[in-house]
mmCIF file of N, CA and C in Angstrom:
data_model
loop_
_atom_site.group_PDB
_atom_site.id
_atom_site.type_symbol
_atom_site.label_atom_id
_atom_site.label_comp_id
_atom_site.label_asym_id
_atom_site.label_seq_id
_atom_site.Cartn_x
_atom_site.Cartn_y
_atom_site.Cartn_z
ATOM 1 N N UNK A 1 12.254 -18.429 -6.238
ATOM 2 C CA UNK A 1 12.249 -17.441 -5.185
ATOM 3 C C UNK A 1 12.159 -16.023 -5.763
ATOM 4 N N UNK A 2 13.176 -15.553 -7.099
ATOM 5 C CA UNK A 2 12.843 -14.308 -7.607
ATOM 6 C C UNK A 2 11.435 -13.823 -7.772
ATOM 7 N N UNK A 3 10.703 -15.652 -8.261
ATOM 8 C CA UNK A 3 9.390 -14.878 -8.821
ATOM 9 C C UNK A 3 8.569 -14.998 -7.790
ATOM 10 N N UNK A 4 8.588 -15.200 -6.648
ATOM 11 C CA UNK A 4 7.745 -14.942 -5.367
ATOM 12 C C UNK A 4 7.960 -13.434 -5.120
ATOM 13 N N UNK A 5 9.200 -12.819 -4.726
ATOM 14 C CA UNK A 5 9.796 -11.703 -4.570
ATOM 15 C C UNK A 5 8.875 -10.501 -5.382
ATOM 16 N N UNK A 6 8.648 -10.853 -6.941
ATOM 17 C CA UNK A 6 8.535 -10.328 -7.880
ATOM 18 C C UNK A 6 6.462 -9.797 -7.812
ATOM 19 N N UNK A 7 6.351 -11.233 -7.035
ATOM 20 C CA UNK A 7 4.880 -11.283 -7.355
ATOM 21 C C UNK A 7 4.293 -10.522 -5.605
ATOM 22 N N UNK A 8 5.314 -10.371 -4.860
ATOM 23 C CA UNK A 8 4.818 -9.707 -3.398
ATOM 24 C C UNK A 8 4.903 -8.117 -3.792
ATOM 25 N N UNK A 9 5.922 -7.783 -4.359
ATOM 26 C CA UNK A 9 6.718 -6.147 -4.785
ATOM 27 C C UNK A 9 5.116 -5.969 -5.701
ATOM 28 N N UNK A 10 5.204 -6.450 -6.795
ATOM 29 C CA UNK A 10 3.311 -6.194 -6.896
ATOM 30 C C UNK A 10 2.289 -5.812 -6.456
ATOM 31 N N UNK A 11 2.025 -7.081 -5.780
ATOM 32 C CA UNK A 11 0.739 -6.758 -4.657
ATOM 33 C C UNK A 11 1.219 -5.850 -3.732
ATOM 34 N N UNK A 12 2.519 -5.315 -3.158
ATOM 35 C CA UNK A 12 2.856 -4.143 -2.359
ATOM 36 C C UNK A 12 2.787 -3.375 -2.732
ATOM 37 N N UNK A 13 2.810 -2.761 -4.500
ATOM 38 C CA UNK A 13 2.651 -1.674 -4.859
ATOM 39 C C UNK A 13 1.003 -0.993 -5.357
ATOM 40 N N UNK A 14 0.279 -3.074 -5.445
ATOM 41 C CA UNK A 14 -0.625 -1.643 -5.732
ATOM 42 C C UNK A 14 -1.546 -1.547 -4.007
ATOM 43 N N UNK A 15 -1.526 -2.339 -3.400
ATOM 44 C CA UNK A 15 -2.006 -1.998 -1.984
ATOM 45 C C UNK A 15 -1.218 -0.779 -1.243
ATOM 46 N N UNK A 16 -0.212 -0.477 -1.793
ATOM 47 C CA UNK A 16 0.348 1.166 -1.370
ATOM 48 C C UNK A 16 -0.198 2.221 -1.724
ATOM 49 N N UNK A 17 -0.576 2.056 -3.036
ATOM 50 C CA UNK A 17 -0.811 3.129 -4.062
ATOM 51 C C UNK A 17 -2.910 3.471 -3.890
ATOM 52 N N UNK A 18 -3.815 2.093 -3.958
ATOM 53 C CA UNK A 18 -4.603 2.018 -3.221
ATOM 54 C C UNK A 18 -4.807 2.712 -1.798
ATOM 55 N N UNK A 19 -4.456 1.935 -1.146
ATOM 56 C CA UNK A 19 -4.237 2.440 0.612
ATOM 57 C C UNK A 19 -3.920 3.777 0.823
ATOM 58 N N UNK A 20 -2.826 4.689 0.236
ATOM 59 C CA UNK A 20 -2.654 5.998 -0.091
ATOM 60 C C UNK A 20 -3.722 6.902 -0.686
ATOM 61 N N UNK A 21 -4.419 6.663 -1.729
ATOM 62 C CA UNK A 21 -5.077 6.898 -2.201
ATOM 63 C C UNK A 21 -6.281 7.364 -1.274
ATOM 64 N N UNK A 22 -6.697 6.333 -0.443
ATOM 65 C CA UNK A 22 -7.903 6.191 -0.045
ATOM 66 C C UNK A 22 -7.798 7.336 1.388
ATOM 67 N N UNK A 23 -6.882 7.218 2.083
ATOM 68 C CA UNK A 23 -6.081 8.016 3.034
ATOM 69 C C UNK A 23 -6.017 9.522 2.815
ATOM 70 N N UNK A 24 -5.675 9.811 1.553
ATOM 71 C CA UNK A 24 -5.553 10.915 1.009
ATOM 72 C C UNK A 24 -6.973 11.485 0.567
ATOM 73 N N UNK A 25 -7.963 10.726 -0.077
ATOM 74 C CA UNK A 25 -9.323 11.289 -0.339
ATOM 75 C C UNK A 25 -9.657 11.932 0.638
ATOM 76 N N UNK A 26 -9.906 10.560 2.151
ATOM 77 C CA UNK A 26 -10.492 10.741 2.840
ATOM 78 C C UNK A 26 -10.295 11.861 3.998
ATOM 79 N N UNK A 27 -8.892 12.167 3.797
ATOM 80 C CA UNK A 27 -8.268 13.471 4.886
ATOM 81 C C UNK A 27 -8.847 14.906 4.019
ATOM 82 N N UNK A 28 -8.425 14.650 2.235
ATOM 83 C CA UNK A 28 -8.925 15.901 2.028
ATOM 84 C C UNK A 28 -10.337 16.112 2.240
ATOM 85 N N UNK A 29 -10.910 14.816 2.268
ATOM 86 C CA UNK A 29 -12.903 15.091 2.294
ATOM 87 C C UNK A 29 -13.076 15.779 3.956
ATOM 88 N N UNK A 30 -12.023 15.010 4.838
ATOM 89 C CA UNK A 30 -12.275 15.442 6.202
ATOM 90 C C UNK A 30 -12.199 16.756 6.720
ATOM 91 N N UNK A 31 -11.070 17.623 6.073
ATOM 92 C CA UNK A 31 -10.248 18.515 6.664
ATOM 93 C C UNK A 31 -10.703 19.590 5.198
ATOM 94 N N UNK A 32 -10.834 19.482 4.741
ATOM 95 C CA UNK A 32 -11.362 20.437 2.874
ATOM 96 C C UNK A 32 -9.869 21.218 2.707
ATOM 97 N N UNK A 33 -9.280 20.780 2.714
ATOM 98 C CA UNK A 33 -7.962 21.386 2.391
ATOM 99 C C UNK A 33 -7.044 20.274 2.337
ATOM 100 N N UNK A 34 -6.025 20.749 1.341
ATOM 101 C CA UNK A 34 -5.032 19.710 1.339
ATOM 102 C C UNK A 34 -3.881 20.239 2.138
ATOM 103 N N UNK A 35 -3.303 19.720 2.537
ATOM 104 C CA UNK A 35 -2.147 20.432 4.025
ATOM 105 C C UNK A 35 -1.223 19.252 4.243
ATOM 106 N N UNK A 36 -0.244 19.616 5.074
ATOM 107 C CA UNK A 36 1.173 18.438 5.336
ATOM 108 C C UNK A 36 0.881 17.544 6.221
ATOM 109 N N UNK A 37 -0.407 17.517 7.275
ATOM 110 C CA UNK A 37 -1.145 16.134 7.893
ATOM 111 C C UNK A 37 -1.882 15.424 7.163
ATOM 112 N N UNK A 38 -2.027 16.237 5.540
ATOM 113 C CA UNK A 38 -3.123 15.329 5.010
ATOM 114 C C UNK A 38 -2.097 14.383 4.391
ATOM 115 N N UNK A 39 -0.886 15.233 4.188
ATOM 116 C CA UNK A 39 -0.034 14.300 2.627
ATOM 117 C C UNK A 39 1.012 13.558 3.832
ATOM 118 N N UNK A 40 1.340 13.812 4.744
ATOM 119 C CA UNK A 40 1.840 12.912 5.688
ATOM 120 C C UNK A 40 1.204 11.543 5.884
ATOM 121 N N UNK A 41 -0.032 11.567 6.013
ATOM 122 C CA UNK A 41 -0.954 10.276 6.285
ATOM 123 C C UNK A 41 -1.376 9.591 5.163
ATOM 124 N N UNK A 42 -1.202 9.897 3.870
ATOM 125 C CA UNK A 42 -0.512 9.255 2.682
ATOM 126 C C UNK A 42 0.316 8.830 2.591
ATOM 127 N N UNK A 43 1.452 9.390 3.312
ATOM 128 C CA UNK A 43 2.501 8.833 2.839
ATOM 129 C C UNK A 43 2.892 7.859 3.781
ATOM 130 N N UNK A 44 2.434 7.847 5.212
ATOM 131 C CA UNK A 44 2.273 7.151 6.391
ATOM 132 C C UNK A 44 1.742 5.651 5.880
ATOM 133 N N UNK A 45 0.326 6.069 5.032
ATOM 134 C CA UNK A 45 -0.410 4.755 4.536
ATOM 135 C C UNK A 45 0.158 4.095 3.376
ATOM 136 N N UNK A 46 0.875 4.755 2.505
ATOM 137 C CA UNK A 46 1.615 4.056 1.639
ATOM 138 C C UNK A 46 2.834 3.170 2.128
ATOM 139 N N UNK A 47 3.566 3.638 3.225
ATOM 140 C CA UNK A 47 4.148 2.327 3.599
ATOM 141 C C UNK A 47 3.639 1.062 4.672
ATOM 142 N N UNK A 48 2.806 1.880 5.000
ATOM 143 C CA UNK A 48 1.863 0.737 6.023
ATOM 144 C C UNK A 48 1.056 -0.349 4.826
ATOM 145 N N UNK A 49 0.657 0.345 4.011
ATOM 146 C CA UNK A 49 0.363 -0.941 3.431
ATOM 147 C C UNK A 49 0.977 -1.467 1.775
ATOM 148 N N UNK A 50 2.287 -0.855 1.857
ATOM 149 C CA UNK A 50 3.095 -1.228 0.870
ATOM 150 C C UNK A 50 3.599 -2.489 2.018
ATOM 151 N N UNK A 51 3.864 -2.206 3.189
ATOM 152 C CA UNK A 51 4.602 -3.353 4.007
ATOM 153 C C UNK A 51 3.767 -4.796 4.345
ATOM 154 N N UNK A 52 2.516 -3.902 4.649
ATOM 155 C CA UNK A 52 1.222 -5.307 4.549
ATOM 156 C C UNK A 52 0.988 -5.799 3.011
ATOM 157 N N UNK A 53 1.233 -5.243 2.144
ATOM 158 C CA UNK A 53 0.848 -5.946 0.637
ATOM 159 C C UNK A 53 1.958 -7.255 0.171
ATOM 160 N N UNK A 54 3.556 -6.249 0.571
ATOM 161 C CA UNK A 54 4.584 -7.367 0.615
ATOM 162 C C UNK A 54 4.210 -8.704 1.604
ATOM 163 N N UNK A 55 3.751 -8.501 2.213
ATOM 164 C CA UNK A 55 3.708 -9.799 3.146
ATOM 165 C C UNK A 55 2.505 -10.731 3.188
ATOM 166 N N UNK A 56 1.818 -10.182 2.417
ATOM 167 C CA UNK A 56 0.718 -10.522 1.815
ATOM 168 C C UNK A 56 0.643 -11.477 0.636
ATOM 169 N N UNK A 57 1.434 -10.713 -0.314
ATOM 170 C CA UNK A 57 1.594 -11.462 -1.163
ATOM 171 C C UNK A 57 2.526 -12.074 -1.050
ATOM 172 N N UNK A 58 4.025 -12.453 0.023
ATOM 173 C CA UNK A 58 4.877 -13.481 0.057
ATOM 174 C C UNK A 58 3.930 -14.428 0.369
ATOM 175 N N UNK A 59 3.036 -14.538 1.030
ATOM 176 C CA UNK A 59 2.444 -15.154 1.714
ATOM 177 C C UNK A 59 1.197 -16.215 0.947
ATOM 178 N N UNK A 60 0.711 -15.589 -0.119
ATOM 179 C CA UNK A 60 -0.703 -15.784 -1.092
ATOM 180 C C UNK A 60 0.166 -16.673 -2.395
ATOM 181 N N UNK A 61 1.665 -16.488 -2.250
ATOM 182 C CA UNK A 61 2.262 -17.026 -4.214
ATOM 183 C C UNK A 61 1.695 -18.293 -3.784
ATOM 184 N N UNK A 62 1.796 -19.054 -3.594
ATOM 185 C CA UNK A 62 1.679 -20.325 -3.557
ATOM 186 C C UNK A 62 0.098 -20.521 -3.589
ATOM 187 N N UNK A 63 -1.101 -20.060 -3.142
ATOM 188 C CA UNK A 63 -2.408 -20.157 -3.163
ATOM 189 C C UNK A 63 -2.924 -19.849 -4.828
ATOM 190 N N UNK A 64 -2.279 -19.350 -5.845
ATOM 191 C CA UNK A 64 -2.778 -19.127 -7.123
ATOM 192 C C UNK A 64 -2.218 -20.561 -8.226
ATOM 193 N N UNK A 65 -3.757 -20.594 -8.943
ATOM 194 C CA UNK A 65 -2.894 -21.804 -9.590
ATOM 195 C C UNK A 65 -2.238 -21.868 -10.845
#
């Protein structure tokens, strides 16, 4: 069970860090400035899909062989 735990916290971090990322390009490409709606919706998307990556990967341990 630790190493299920171990292997979701993973895939949650880098689908946070990803997902943020992409959020953040795309607000500064939108808006040409970086500002507190842009880094809000980073940080918005980093737990939206830090929370979808965890559950993702609880979900996927068992599908790798």
């Amino acid at each position: 069970m630790i190493d299920r735990i171990k292997y979701s916290l993973k895939i949650a971090v880098i689908l946070a860090v990803l997902g943020s990322a992409v959020l953040f390009i795309w607000g500064m490409i939108g808006r040409m400035s970086v500002d507190w709606e842009v880094l809000r919706s980073a940080l918005e998307g980093f737990v939206a899909f830090g929370i979808f990556g965890f559950i993702l990967g609880f979900l996927i341990y068992d599908l790798e062989p």
